[in-house]
mmCIF file of C-alpha atoms in Angstrom:
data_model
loop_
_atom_site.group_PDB
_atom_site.id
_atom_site.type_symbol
_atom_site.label_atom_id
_atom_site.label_comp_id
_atom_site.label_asym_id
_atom_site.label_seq_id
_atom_site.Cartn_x
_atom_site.Cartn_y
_atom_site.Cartn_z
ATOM 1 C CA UNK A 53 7.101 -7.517 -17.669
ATOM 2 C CA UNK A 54 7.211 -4.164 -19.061
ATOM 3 C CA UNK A 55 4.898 -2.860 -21.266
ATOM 4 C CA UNK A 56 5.292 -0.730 -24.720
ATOM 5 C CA UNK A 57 3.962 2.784 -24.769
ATOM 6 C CA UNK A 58 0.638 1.403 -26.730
ATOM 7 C CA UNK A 59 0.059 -1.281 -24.295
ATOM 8 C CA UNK A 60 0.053 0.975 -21.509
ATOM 9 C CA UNK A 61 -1.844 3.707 -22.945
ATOM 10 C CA UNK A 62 -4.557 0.736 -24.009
ATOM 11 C CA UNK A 63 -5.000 -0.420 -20.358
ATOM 12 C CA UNK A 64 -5.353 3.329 -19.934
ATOM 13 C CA UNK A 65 -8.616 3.970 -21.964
ATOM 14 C CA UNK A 66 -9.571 0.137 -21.055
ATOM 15 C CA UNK A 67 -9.628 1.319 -17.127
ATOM 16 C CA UNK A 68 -10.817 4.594 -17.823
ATOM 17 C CA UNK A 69 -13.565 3.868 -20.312
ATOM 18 C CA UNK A 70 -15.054 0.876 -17.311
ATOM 19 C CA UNK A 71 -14.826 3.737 -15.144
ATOM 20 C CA UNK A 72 -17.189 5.913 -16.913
ATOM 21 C CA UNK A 73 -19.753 3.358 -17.942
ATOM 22 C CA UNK A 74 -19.769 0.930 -14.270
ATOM 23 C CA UNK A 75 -18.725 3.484 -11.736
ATOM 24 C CA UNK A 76 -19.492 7.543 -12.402
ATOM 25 C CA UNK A 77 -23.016 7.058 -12.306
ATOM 26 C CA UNK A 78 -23.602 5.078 -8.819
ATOM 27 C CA UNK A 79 -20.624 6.401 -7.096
ATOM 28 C CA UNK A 80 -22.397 7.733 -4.074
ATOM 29 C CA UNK A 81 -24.655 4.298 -4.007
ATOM 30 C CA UNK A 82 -21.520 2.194 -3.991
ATOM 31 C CA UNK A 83 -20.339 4.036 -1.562
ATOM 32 C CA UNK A 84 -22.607 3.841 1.225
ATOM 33 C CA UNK A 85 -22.367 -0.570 1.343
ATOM 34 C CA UNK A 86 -22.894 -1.970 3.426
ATOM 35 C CA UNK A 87 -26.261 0.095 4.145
ATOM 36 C CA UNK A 88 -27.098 -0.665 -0.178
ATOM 37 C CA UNK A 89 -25.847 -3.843 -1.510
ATOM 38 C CA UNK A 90 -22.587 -4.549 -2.651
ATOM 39 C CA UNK A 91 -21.967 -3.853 -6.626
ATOM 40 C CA UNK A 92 -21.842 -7.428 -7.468
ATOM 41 C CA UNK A 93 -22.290 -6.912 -11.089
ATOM 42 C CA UNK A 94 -19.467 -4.354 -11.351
ATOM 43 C CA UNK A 95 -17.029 -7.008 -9.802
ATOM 44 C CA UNK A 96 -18.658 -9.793 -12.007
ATOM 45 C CA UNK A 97 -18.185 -7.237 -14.848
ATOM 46 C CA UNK A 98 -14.311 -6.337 -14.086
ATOM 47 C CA UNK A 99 -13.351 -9.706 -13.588
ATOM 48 C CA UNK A 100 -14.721 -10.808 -17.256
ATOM 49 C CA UNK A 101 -12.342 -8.110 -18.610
ATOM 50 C CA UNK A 102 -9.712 -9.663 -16.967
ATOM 51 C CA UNK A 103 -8.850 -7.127 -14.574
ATOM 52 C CA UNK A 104 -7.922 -9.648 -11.371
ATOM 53 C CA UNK A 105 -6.286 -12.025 -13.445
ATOM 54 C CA UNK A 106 -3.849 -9.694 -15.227
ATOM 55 C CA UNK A 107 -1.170 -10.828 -12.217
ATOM 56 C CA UNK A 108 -1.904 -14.629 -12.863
ATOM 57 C CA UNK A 109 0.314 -16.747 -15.507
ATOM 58 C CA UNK A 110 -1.237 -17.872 -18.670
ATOM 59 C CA UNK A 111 -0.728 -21.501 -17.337
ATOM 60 C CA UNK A 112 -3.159 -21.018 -14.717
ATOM 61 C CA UNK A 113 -6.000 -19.216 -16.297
ATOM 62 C CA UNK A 114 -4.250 -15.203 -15.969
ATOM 63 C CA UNK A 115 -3.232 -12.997 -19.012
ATOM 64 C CA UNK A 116 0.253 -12.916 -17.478
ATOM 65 C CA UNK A 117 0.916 -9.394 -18.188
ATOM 66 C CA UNK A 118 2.459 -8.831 -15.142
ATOM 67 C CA UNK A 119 1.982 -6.311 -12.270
ATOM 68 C CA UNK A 120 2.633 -3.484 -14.515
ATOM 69 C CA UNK A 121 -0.552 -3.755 -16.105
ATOM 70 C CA UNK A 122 -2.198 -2.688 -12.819
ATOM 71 C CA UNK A 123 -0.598 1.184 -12.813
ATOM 72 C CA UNK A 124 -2.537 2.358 -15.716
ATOM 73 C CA UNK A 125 -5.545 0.380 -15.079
ATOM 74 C CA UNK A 126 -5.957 1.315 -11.244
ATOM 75 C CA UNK A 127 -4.942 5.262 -11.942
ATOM 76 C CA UNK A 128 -7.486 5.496 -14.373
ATOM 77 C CA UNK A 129 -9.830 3.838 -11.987
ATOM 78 C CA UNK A 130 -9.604 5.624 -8.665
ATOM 79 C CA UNK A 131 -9.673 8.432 -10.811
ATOM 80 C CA UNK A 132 -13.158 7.522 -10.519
ATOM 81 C CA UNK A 133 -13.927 5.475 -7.388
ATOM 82 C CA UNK A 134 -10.811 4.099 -5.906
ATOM 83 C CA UNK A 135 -12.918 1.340 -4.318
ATOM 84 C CA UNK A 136 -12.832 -0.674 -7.276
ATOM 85 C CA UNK A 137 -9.080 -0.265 -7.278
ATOM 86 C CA UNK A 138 -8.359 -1.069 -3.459
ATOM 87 C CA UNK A 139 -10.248 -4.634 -4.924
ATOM 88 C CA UNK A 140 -8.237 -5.563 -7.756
ATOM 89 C CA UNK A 141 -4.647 -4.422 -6.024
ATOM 90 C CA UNK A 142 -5.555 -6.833 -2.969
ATOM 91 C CA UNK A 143 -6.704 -9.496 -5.078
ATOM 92 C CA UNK A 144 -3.421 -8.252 -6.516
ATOM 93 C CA UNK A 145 -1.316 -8.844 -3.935
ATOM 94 C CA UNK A 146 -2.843 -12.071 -3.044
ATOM 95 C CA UNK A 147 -1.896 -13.422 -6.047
ATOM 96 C CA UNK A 148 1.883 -11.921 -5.682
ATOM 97 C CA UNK A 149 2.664 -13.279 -2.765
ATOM 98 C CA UNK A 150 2.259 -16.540 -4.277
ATOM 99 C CA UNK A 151 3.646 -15.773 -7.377
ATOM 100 C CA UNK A 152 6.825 -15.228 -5.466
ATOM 101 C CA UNK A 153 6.487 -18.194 -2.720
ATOM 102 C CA UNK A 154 6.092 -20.383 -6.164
ATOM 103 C CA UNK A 155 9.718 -19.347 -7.591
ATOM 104 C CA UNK A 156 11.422 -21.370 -4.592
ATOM 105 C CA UNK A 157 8.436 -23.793 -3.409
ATOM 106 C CA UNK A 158 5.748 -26.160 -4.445
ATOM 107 C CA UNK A 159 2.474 -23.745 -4.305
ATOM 108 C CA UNK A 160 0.521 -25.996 -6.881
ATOM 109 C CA UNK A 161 -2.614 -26.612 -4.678
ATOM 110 C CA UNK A 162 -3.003 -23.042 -4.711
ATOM 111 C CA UNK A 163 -2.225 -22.676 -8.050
ATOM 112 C CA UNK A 164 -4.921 -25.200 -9.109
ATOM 113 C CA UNK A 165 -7.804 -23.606 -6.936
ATOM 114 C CA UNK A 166 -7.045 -20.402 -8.748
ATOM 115 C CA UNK A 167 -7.263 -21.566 -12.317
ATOM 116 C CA UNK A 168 -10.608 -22.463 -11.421
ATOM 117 C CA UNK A 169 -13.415 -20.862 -12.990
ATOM 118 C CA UNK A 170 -14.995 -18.366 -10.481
ATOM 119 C CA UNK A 171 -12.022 -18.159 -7.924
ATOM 120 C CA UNK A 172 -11.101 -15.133 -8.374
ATOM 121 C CA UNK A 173 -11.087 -12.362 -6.456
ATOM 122 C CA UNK A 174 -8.947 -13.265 -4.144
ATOM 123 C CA UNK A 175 -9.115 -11.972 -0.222
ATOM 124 C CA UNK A 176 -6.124 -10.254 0.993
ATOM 125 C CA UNK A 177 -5.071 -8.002 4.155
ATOM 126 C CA UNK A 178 -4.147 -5.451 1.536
ATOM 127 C CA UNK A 179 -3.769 -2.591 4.470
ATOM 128 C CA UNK A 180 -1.496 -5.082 6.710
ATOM 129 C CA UNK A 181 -0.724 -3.180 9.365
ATOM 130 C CA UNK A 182 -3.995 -3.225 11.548
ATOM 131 C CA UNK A 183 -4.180 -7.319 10.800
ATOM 132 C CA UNK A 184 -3.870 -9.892 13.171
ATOM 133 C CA UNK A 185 -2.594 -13.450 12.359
ATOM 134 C CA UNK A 186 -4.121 -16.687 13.131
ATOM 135 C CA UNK A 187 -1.929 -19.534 14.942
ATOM 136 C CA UNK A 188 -1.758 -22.415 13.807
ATOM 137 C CA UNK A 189 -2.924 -24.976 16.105
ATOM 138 C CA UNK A 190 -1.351 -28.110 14.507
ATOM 139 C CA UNK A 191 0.507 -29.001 11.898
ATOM 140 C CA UNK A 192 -1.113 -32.139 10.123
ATOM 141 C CA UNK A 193 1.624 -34.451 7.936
ATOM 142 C CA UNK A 194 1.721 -32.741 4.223
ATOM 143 C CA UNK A 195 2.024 -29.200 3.100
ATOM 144 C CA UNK A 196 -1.175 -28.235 4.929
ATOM 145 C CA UNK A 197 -1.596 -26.770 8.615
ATOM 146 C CA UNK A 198 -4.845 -26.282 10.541
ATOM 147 C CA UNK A 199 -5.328 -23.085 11.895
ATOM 148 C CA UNK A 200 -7.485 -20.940 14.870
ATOM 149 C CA UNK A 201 -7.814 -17.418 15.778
ATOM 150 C CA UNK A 202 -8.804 -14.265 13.864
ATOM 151 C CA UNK A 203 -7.738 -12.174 10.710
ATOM 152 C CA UNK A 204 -8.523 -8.751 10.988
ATOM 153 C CA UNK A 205 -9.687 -6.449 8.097
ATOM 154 C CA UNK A 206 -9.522 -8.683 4.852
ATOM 155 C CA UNK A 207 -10.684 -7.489 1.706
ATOM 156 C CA UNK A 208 -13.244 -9.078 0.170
ATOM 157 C CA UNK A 209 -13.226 -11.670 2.627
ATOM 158 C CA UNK A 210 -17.053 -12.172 2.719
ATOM 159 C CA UNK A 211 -17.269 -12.436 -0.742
ATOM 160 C CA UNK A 212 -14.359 -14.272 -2.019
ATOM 161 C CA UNK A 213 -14.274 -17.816 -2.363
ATOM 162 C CA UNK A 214 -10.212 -18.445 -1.493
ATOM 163 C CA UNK A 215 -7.940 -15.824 0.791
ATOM 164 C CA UNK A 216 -4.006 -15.845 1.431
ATOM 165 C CA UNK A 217 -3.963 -15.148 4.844
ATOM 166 C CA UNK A 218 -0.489 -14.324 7.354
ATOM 167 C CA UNK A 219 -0.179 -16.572 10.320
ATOM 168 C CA UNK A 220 1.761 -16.468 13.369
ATOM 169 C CA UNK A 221 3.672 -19.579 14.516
ATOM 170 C CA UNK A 222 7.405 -21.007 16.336
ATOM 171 C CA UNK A 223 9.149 -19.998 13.307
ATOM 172 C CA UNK A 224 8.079 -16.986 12.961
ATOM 173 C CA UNK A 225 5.305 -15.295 10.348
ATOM 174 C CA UNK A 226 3.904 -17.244 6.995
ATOM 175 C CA UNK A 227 1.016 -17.264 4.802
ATOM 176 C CA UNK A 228 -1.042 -20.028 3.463
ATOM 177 C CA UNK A 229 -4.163 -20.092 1.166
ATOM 178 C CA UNK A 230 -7.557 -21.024 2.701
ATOM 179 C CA UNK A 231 -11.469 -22.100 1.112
ATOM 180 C CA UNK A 232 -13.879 -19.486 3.557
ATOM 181 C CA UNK A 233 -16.056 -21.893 1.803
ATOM 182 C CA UNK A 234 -14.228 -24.749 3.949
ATOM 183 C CA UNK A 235 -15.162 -26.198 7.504
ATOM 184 C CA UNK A 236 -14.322 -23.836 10.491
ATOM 185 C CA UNK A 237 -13.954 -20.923 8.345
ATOM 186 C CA UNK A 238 -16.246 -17.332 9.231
ATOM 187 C CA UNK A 239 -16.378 -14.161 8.400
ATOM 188 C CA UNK A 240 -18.231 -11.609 9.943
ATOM 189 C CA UNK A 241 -20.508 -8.861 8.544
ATOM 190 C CA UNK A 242 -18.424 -5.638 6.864
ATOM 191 C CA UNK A 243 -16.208 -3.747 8.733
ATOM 192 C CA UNK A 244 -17.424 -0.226 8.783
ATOM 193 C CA UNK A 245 -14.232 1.736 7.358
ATOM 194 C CA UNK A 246 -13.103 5.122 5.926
ATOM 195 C CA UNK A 247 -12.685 4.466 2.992
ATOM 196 C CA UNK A 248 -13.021 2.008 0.152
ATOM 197 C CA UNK A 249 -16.279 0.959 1.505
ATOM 198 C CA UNK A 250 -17.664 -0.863 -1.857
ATOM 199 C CA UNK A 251 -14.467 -2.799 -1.136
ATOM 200 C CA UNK A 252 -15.813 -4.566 1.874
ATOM 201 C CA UNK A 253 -13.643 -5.862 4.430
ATOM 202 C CA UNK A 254 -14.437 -8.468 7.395
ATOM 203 C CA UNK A 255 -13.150 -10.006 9.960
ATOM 204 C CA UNK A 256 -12.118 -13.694 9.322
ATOM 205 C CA UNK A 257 -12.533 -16.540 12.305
ATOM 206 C CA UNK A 258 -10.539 -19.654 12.141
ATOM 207 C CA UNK A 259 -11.437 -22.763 14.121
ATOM 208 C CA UNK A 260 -8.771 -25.769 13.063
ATOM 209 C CA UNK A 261 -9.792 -25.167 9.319
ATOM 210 C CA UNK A 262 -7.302 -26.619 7.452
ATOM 211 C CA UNK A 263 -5.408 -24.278 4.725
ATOM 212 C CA UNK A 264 -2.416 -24.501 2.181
ATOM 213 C CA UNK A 265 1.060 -23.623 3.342
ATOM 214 C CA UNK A 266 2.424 -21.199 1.229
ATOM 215 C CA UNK A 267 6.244 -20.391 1.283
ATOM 216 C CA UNK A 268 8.801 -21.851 3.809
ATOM 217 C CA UNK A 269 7.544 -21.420 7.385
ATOM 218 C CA UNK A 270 8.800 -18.200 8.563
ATOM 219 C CA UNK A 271 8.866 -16.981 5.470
ATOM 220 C CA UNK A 272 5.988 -14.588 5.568
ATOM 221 C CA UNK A 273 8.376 -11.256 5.932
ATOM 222 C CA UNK A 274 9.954 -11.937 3.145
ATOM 223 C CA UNK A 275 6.904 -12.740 0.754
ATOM 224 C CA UNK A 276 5.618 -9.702 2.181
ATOM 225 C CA UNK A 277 8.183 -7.577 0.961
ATOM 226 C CA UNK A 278 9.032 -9.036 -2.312
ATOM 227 C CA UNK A 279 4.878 -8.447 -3.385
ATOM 228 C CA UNK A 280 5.356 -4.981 -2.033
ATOM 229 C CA UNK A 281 8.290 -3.911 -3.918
ATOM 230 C CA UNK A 282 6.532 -5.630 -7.534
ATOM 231 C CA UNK A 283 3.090 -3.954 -6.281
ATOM 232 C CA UNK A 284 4.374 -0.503 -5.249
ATOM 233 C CA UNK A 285 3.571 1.004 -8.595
ATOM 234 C CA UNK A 286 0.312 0.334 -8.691
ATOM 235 C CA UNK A 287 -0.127 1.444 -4.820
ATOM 236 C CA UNK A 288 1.183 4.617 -6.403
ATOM 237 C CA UNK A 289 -0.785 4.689 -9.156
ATOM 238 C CA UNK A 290 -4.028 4.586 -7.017
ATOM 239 C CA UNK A 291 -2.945 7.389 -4.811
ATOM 240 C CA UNK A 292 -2.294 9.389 -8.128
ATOM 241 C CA UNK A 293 -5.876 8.608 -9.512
ATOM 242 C CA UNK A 294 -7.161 10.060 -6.470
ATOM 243 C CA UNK A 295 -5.178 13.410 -6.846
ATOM 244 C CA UNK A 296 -6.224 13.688 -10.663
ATOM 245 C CA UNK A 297 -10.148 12.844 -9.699
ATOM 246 C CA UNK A 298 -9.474 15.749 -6.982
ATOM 247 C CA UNK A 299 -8.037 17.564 -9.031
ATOM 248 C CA UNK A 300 -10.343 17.196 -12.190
ATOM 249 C CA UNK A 301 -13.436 18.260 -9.507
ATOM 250 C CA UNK A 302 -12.357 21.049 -8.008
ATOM 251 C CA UNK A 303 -10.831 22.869 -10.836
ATOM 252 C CA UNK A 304 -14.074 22.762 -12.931
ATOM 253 C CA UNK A 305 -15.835 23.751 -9.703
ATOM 254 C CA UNK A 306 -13.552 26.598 -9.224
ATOM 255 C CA UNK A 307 -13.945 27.996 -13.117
ATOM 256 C CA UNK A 308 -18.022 27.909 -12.463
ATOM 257 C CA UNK A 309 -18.654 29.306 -8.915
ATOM 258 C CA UNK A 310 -18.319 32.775 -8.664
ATOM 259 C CA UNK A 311 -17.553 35.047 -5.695
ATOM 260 C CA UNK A 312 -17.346 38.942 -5.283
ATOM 261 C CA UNK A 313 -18.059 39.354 -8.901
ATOM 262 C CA UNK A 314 -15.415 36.880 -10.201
ATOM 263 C CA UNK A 315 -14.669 33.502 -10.357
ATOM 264 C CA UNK A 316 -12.946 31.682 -7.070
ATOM 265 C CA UNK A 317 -10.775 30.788 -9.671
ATOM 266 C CA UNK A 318 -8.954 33.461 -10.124
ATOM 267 C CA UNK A 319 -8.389 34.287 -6.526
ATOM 268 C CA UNK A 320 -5.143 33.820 -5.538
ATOM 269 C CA UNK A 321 -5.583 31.002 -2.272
ATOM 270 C CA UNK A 322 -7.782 29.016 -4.875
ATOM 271 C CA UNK A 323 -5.263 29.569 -7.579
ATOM 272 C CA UNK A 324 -2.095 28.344 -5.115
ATOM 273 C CA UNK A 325 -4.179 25.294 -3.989
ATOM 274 C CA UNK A 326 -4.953 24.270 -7.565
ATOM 275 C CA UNK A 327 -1.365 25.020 -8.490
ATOM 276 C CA UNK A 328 0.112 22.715 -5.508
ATOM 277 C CA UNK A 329 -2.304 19.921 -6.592
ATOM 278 C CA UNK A 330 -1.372 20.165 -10.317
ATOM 279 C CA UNK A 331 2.605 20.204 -9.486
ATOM 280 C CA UNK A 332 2.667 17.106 -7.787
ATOM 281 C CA UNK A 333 0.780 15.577 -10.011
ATOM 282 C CA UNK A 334 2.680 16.241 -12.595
ATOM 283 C CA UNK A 335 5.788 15.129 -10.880
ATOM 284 C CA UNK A 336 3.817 11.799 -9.543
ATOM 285 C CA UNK A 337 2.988 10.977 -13.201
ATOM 286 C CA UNK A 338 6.595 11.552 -14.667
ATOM 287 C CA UNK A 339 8.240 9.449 -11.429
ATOM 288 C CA UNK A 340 5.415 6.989 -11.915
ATOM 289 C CA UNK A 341 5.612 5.834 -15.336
ATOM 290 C CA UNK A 342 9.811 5.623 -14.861
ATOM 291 C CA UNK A 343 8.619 3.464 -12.171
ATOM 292 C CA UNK A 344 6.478 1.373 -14.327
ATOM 293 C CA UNK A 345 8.434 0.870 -17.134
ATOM 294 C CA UNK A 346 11.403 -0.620 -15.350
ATOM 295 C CA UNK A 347 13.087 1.879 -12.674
ATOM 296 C CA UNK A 348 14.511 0.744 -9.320
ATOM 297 C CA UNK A 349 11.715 -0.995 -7.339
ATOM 298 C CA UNK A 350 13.172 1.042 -4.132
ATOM 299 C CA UNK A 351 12.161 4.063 -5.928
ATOM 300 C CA UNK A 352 8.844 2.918 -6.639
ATOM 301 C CA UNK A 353 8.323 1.997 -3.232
ATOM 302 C CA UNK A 354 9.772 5.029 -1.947
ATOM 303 C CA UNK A 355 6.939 6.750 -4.616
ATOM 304 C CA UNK A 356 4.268 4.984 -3.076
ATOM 305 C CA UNK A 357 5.173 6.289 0.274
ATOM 306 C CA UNK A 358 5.196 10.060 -1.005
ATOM 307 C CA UNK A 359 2.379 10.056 -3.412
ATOM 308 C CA UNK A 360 -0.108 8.507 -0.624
ATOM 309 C CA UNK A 361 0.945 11.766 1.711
ATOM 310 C CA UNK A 362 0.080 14.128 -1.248
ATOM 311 C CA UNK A 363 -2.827 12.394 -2.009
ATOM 312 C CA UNK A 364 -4.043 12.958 1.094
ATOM 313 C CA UNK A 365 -2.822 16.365 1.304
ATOM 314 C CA UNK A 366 -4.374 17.167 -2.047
ATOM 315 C CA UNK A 367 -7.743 15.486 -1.239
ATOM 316 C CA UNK A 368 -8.236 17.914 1.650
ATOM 317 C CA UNK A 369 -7.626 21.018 -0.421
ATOM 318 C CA UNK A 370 -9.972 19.586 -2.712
ATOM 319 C CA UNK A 371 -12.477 19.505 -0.169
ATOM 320 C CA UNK A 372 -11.594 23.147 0.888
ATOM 321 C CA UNK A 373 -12.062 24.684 -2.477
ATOM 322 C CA UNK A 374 -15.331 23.164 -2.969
ATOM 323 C CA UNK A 375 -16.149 24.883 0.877
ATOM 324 C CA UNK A 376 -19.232 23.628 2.196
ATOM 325 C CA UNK A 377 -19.824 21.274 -1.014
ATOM 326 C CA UNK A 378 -16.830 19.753 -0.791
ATOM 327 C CA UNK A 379 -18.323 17.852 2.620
ATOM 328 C CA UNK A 380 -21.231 16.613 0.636
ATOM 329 C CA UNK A 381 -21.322 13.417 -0.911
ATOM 330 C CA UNK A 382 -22.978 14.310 -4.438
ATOM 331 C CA UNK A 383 -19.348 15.703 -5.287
ATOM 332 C CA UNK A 384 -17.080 13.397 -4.160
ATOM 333 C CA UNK A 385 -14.628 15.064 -2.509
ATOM 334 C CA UNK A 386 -14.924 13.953 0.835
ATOM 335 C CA UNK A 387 -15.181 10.163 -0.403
ATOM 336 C CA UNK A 388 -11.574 10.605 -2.265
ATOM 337 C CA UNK A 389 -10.355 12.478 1.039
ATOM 338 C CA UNK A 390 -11.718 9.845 2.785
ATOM 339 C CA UNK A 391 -10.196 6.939 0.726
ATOM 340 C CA UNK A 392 -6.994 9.000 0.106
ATOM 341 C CA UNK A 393 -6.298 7.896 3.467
ATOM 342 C CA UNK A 394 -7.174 4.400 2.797
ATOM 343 C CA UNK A 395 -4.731 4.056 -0.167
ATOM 344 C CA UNK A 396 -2.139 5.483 1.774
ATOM 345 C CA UNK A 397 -1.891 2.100 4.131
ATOM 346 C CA UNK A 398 -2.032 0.089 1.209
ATOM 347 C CA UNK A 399 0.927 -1.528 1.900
ATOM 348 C CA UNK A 400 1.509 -0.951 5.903
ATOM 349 C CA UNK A 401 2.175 1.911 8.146
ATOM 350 C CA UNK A 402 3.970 4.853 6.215
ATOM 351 C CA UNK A 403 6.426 5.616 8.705
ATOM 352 C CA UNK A 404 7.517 1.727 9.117
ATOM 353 C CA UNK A 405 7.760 1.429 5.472
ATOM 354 C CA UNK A 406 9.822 4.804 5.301
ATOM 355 C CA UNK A 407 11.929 3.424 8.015
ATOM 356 C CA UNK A 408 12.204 -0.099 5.978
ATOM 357 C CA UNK A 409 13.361 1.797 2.631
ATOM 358 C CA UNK A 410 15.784 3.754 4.327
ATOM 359 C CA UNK A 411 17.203 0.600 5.746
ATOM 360 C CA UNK A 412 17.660 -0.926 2.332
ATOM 361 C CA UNK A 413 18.591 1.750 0.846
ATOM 362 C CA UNK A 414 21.514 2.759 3.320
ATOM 363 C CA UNK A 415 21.663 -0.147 5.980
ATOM 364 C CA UNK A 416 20.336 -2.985 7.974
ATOM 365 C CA UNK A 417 16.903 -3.055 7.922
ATOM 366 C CA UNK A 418 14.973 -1.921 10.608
ATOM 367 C CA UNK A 419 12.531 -4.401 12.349
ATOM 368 C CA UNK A 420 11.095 -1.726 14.764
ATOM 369 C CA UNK A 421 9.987 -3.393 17.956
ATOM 370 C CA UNK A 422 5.922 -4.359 18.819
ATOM 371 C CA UNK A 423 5.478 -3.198 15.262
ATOM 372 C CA UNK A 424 6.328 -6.666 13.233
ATOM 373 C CA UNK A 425 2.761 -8.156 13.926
ATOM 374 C CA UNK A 426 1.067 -6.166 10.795
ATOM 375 C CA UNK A 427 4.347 -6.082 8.850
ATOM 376 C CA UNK A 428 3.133 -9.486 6.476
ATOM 377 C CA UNK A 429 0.030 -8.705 6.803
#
């Protein structure tokens, strides 16, 4: 779905306004969960607005406005606190991949446990390349399959109610869609990460709980990549929230600190960092919103790749303009360099998914070898 210039620039002010009045305040509180407690009210608050059912069709409870909706809501966001973000784009992707498994299969139990009130967020290896899939240990008669073994790094998986989760098997890699709430389902306590920490991930243990097969069996590579392509704009646009937050910080702390008699401003390393930042911002947006409103979905993901490597690079001359500051958590530099590096795996490995482009773009794709085990995550 693509939206018109005043839809777009409405989901603008809709995520930036929410950002202001949940998330500038308590930034440096969110961020230290799972030492404070998790901002239950600003998820309860985001998903009343809507914001992780804007992927879902109007049949089943979602606004249906597609996965375009996400770039200007999740820029405007991690603009902020990208944590927020990292939630809704793998409840986000969750949803996608069975949004896409649906178009050739019957995914209607699913379906139906999503529609229900209070299901979503859904839990989601949104950075897929560290995860490990369960094996299924049987396969009972009917489109279900019992499962065992371990999930690695899942998003929200202690607090969500339903997960899509990857699984290994004979034919090769799948996903099906779980209740943690079910028998022989746990998840541990929150994985200490780098970044998006009010995002909490956990590790998910599987003994024979019985789950939903989503897709054809083997089809999980394939699911994978199709919700990647659809969801690389709004990977993008979170890496490009990032740079503007940077950006936004450590200009207006370079026009107020002052150094042999002037402002760092206007010396010239503070000036070329500042200048670096705002050109590739400028070229993410304008590549970004050709991206959203309808370019080739190669180029988006090929945006997503390079906007997560400037984000990163921009985040850490962010820090270094802010000097010792910038390593202090009352500015929030080091938390955007910190989750600048988070974003960036969003969607696997950068050099795999570099070397996947390139092989759609010009050739076979690759499958590099001992590297396939995150790739559907």
């Amino acid at each position: 779905m693509t939206l018109g210039p005043s839809e777009y620039e409405a989901l603008r002010e809709l995520g930036a306004s929410f950002a202001r009045r949940e998330l500038s305040n308590d930034r440096e509180t969110h961020d230290r969960h799972p030492i404070t407690p998790l901002w239950d009210g600003v998820l309860r608050r985001a998903s009343e607005l809507g914001f992780f059912a804007m992927t879902l069709g109007e049949r089943h409870g979602g606004s249906g406005a597609g996965t375009t909706a996400l770039v200007p809501l999740c820029e405007e966001i991690s603009r902020v606190d990208a944590s927020l973000a990292g939630a809704i784009f793998a409840n986000a992707a969750a949803i996608e991949v069975v949004n896409v498994a649906a178009e050739s299969s019957d995914c209607t139990p699913a379906l139906e446990s999503i529609s229900t009130a209070g299901a979503l967020p859904l839990a989601f290896a949104a950075c897929s390349s560290p995860v490990e899939s369960v094996l299924p240990s049987e396969r009972p008669a009917g489109p279900t399959v019992a499962i065992t073994g371990s999930a690695r790094n899942v998003f929200l998986g202690g607090v969500a109610r339903y997960a899509v989760i990857a699984v290994g098997g004979d034919a090769g890699r799948s996903y099906v869609f779980v209740d943690l709430h079910a028998p022989g389902v746990h998840a541990s306590q929150p994985v200490p990460c780098i970044g998006f920490r009010a995002c909490p991930m956990v590790d998910l243990s599987f003994d024979g709980a019985v789950a939903f097969s989503i897709g054809a069996a083997g089809g999980g590579l394939e699911l994978f990549r199709r919700m990647a392509e659809r969801l690389a704009p709004a990977a993008a646009a979170i890496s490009l929230g990032i740079m503007k937050g940077c950006f936004d910080e450590a200009h207006a702390y370079a026009q107020e600190r002052r150094q042999g008699g002037r402002r760092i401003l206007d010396w010239p390393a503070v000036a070329a960092m500042l200048g670096e930042m705002s050109v590739d911002i400028l070229l993410g947006e304008t590549c970004l919103l050709a991206a959203a409103q309808g370019g080739a979905e190669t180029d988006a993901s090929a945006l997503a790749v390079r906007l997560g490597e400037w984000a990163c690079r921009a985040t850490t001359d962010g820090v270094q303009v802010l000097g010792g500051y910038g390593y202090m958590s009352d500015y929030g530099q080091e938390k955007r360099m910190r989750d600048a590096r988070m974003a960036r795996q969003l969607l696997g490995m950068p050099a795999l998914r570099r070397q996947d482009w390139f092989g759609r773009r010009w050739g076979p794709s690759l499958q590099p070898t001992g590297s396939r085990k995150g790739a559907c995550g």
